[in-house]
Short mmCIF file of C-alpha atoms in Angstrom, two decimals:
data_model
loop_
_atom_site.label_atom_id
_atom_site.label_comp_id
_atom_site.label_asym_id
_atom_site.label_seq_id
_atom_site.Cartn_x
_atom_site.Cartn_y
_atom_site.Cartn_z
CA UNK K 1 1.43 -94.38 23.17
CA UNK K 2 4.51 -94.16 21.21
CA UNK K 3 8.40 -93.78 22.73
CA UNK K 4 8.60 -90.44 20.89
CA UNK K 5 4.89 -89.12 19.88
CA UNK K 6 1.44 -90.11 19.79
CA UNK K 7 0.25 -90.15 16.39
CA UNK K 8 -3.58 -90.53 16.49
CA UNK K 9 -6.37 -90.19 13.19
CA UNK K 10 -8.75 -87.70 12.54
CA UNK K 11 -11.85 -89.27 14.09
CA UNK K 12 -9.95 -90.06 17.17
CA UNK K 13 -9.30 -86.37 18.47
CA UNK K 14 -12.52 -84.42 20.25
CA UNK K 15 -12.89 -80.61 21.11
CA UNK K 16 -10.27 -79.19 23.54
CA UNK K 17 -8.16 -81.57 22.34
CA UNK K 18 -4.41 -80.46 22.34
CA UNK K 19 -3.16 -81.43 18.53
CA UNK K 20 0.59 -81.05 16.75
CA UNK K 21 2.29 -82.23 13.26
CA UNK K 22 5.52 -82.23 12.49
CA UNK K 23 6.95 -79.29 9.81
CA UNK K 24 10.18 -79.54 7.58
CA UNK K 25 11.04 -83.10 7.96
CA UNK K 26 10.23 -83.51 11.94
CA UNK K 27 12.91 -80.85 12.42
CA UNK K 28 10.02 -78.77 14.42
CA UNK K 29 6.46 -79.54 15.51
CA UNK K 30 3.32 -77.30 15.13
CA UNK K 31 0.74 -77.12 17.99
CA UNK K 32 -2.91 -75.99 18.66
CA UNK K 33 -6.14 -76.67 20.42
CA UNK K 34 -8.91 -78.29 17.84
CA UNK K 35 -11.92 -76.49 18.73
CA UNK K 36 -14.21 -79.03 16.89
CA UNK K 37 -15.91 -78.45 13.38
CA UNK K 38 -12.81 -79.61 11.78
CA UNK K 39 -11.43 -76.24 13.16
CA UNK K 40 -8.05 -75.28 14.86
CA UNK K 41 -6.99 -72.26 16.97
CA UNK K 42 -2.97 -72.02 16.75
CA UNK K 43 -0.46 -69.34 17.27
CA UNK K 44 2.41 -68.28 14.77
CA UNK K 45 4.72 -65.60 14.49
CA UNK K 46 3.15 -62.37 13.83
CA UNK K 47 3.75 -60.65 10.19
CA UNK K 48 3.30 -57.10 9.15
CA UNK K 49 1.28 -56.91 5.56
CA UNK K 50 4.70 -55.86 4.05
CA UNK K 51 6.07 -59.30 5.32
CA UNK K 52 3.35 -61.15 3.97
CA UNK K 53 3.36 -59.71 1.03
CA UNK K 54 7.46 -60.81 0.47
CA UNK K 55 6.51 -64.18 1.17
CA UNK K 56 3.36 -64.65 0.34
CA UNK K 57 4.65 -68.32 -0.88
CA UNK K 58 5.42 -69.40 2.67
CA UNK K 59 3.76 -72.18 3.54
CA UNK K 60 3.84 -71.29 7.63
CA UNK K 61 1.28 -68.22 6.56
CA UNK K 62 -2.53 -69.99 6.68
CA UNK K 63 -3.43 -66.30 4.98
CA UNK K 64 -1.09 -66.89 1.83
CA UNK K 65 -3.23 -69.80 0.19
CA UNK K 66 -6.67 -69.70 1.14
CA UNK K 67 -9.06 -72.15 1.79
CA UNK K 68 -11.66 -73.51 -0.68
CA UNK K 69 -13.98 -75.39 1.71
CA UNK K 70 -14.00 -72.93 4.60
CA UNK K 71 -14.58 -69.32 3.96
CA UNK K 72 -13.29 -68.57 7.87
CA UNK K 73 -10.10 -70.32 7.78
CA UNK K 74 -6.99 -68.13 7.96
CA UNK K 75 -9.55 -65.88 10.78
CA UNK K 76 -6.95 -63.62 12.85
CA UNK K 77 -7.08 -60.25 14.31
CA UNK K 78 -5.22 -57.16 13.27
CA UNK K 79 -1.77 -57.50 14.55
CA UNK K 80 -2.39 -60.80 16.41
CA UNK K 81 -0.63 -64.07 15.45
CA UNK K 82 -3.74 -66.49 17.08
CA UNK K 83 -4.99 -67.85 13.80
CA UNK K 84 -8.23 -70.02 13.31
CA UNK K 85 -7.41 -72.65 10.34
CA UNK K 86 -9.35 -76.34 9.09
CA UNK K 87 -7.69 -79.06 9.90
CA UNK K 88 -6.32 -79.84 6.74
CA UNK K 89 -4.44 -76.56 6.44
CA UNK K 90 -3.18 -76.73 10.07
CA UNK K 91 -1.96 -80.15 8.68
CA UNK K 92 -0.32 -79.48 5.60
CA UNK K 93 -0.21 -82.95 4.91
CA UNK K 94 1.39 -84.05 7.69
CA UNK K 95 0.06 -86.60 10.25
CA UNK K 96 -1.64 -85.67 13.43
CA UNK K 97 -0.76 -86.12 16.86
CA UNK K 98 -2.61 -85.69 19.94
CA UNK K 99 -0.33 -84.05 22.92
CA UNK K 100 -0.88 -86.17 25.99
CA UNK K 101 -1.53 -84.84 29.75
CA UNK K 102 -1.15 -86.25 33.08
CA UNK K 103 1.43 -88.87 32.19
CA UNK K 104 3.67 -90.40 35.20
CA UNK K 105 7.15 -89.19 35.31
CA UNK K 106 8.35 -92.49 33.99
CA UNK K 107 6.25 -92.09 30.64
CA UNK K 108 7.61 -88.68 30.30
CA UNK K 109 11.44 -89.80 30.99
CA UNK K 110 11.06 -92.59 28.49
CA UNK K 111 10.07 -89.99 25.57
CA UNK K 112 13.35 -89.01 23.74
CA UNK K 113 11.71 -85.97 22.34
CA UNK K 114 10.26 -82.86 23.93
CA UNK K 115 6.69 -81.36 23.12
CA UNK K 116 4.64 -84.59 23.18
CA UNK K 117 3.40 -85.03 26.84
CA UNK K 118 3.46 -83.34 30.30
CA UNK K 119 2.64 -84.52 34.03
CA UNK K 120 0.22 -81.55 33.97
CA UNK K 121 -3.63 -81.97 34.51
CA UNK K 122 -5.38 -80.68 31.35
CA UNK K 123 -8.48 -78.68 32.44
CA UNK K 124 -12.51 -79.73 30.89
CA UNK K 125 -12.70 -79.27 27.30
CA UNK K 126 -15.34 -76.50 27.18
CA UNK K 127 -12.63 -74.06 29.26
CA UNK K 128 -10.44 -75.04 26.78
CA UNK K 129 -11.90 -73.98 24.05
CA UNK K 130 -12.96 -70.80 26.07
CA UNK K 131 -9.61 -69.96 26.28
CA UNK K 132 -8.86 -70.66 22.47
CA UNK K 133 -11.41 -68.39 21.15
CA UNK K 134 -10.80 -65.81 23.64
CA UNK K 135 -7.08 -65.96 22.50
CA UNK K 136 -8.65 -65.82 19.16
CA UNK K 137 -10.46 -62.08 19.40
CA UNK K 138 -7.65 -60.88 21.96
CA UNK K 139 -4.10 -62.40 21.15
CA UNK K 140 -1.46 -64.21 23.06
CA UNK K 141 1.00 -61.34 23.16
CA UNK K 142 4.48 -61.19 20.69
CA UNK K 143 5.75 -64.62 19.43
CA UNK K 144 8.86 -65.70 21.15
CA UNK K 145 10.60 -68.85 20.02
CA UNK K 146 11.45 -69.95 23.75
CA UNK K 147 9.31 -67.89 25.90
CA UNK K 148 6.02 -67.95 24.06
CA UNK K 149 5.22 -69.96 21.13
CA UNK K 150 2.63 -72.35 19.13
CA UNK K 151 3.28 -75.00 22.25
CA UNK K 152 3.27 -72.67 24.98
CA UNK K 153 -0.34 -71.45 23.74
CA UNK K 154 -1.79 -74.54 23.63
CA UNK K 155 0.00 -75.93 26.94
CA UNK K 156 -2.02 -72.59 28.33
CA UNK K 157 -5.05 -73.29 26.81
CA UNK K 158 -5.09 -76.27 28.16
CA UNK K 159 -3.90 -75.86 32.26
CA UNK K 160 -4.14 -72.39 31.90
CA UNK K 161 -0.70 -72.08 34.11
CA UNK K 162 1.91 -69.31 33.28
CA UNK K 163 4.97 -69.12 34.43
CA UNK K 164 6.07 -66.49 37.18
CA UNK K 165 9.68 -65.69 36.02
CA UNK K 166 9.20 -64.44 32.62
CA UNK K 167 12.54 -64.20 31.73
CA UNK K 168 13.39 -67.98 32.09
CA UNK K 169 12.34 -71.17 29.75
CA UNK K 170 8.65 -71.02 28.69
CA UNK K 171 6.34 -73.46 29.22
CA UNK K 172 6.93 -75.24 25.74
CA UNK K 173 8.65 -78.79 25.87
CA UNK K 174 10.69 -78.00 22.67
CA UNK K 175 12.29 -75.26 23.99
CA UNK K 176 13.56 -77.26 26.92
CA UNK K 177 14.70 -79.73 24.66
CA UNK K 178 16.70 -77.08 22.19
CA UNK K 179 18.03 -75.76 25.78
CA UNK K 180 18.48 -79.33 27.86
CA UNK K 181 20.30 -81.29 24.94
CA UNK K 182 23.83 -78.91 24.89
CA UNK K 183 23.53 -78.19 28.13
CA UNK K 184 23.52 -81.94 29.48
CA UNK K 185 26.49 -82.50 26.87
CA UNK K 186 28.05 -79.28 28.75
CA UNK K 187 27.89 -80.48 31.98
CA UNK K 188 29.01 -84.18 31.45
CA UNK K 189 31.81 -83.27 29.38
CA UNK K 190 34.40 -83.22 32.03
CA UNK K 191 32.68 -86.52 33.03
CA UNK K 192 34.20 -87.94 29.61
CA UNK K 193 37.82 -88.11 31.04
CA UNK K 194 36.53 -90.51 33.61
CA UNK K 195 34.41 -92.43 31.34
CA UNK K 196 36.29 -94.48 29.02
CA UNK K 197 33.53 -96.04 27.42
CA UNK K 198 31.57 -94.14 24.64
CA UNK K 199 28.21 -96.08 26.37
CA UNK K 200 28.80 -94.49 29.54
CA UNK K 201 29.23 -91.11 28.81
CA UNK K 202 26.56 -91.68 26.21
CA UNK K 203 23.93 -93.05 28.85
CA UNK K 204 24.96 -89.61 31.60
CA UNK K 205 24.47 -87.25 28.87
CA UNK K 206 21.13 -88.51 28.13
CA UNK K 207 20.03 -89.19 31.30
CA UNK K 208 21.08 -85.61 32.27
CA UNK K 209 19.34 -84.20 29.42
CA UNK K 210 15.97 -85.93 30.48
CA UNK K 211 16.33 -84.50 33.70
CA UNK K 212 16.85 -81.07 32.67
CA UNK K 213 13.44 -81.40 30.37
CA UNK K 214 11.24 -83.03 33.53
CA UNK K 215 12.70 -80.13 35.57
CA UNK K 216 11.28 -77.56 32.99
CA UNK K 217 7.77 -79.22 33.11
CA UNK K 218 4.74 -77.54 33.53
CA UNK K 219 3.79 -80.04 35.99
CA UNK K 220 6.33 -80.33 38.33
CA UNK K 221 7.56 -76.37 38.28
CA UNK K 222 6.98 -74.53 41.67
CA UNK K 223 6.80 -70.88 40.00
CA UNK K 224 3.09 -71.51 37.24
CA UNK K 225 0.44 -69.88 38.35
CA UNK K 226 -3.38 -70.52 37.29
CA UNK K 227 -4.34 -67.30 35.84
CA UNK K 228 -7.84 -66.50 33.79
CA UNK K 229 -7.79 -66.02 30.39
CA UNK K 230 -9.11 -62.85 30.92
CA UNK K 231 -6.60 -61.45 33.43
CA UNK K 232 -3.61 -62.81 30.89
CA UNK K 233 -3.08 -59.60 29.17
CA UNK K 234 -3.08 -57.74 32.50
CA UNK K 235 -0.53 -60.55 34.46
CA UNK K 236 1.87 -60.62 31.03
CA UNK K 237 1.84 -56.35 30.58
CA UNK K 238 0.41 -57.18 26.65
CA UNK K 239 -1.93 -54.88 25.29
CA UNK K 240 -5.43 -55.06 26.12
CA UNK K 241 -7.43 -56.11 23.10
CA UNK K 242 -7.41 -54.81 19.78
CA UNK K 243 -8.51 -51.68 18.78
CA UNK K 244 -11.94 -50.98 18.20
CA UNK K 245 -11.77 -50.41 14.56
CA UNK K 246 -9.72 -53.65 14.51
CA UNK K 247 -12.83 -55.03 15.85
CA UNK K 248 -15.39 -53.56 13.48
CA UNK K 249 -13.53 -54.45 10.92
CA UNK K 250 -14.04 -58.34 11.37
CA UNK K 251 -17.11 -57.98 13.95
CA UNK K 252 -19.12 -58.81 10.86
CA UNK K 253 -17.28 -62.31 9.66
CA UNK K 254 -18.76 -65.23 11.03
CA UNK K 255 -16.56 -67.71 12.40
CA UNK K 256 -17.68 -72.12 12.90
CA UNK K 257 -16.68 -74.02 15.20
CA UNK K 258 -19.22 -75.92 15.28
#
């Protein structure tokens, strides 16, 4: 267990297993739930064909470079941004990471980074993956940077706990990070004109800012709910699942996991 991540290799990470790499120079990590088979089920934001068509060189769009060893990677509904990818394309390259559950509160104030760990409980591996593939054939709603995204899919797939008040933070640890780091320097600010020492007012802000990310975890929020899989789309108002001639359409391509 690292201070910042928990980098892990290949043969060390099982089914259900809640995975990440970093993108763009560690500027952002990348989640999803490996589903075994050297398979991953991940959720990006959703483009129209005209979009993927523009940037069909983007290297965030599994669908723009497809895979020569699995025929299924790339799998996604119409108009859903759950995508099933191999390994090595939900990599890129990168090194994998395995996202850790149940940690004490010290281990989780000790990581400077968001989106490694939470004090959560992670539910058994084969409801895991239930939920993944579910996700899969039925989508995980519109992508939201804050509110819903790659992080707060797998954090669900893995508790299965959604948050109440939809309009506040989501359940991803980035996005409390991205929120917790100007707002600790906001509030400890005026602290600075008592503080003449650089150290001090360094050691509040960060202290403040770990304390705004452990108050924004899954674990220790009062308003998460445990809600089925099934009864997601209902709880959230998304649609119900795709349409059926979304469904005949790919009823017919096979899809490993195993």
């Amino acid at each position: 267990m690292g201070m910042i991540s928990n980098r892990v290799e290949r043969h060390e990470i099982k089914p259900g297993d809640h995975i990440y790499t970093y993108r763009a120079v560690f500027t952002y990590s990348h989640h999803g739930i490996f589903v075994g088979g050297s398979k991953v089920v991940h959720f990006r934001p959703e483009r129209n064909l005209k979009s993927i068509a523009e940037t069909s060189s983007n290297l965030d769009d599994p669908t723009s470079n497809p895979c020569p060893t699995f025929p299924d990677c790339g799998f996604r509904q119409l108009n859903s941004g759950v995508v099933l990818s191999c390994l090595d394309c939900f990599l890129r390259n990168g090194s994998l990471y395995c996202f850790e559950y149940e940690v004490s509160p010290s281990v989780f104030l000790t990581r400077i980074r968001g989106g490694t760990c939470t004090t959560a409980s992670s539910d058994p591996s084969e409801t895991v993956i239930h939920r993944a593939m579910y996700l899969l054939q039925n989508g995980f709603g519109n992508y939201d940077v804050f509110q819903n995204n790659c992080e707060d899919f797998a954090l669900y797939c893995k508790t299965g706990l959604l948050i109440q008040d939809i309009q506040g933070v989501g359940r991803s640890g980035q996005a409390s990070s991205i929120i917790g780091a100007p707002l600790a320097a906001m509030i400890s600010s005026p602290l600075k004109l008592l503080m003449p020492s650089p150290v001090g007012f360094a050691t509040v802000t960060a202290g403040m800012y770990c304390m705004s990310r452990y108050a924004t975890d899954i674990g220790v929020r009062s308003d998460v709910i445990k809600v089925p899989v099934e009864d997601l789309a209902v709880n959230l108002g998304w649609n119900g699942p795709q349409e059926e001639v979304a469904e005949n359409e790919t009823s017919d391509r096979q899809i490993t996991t195993t």
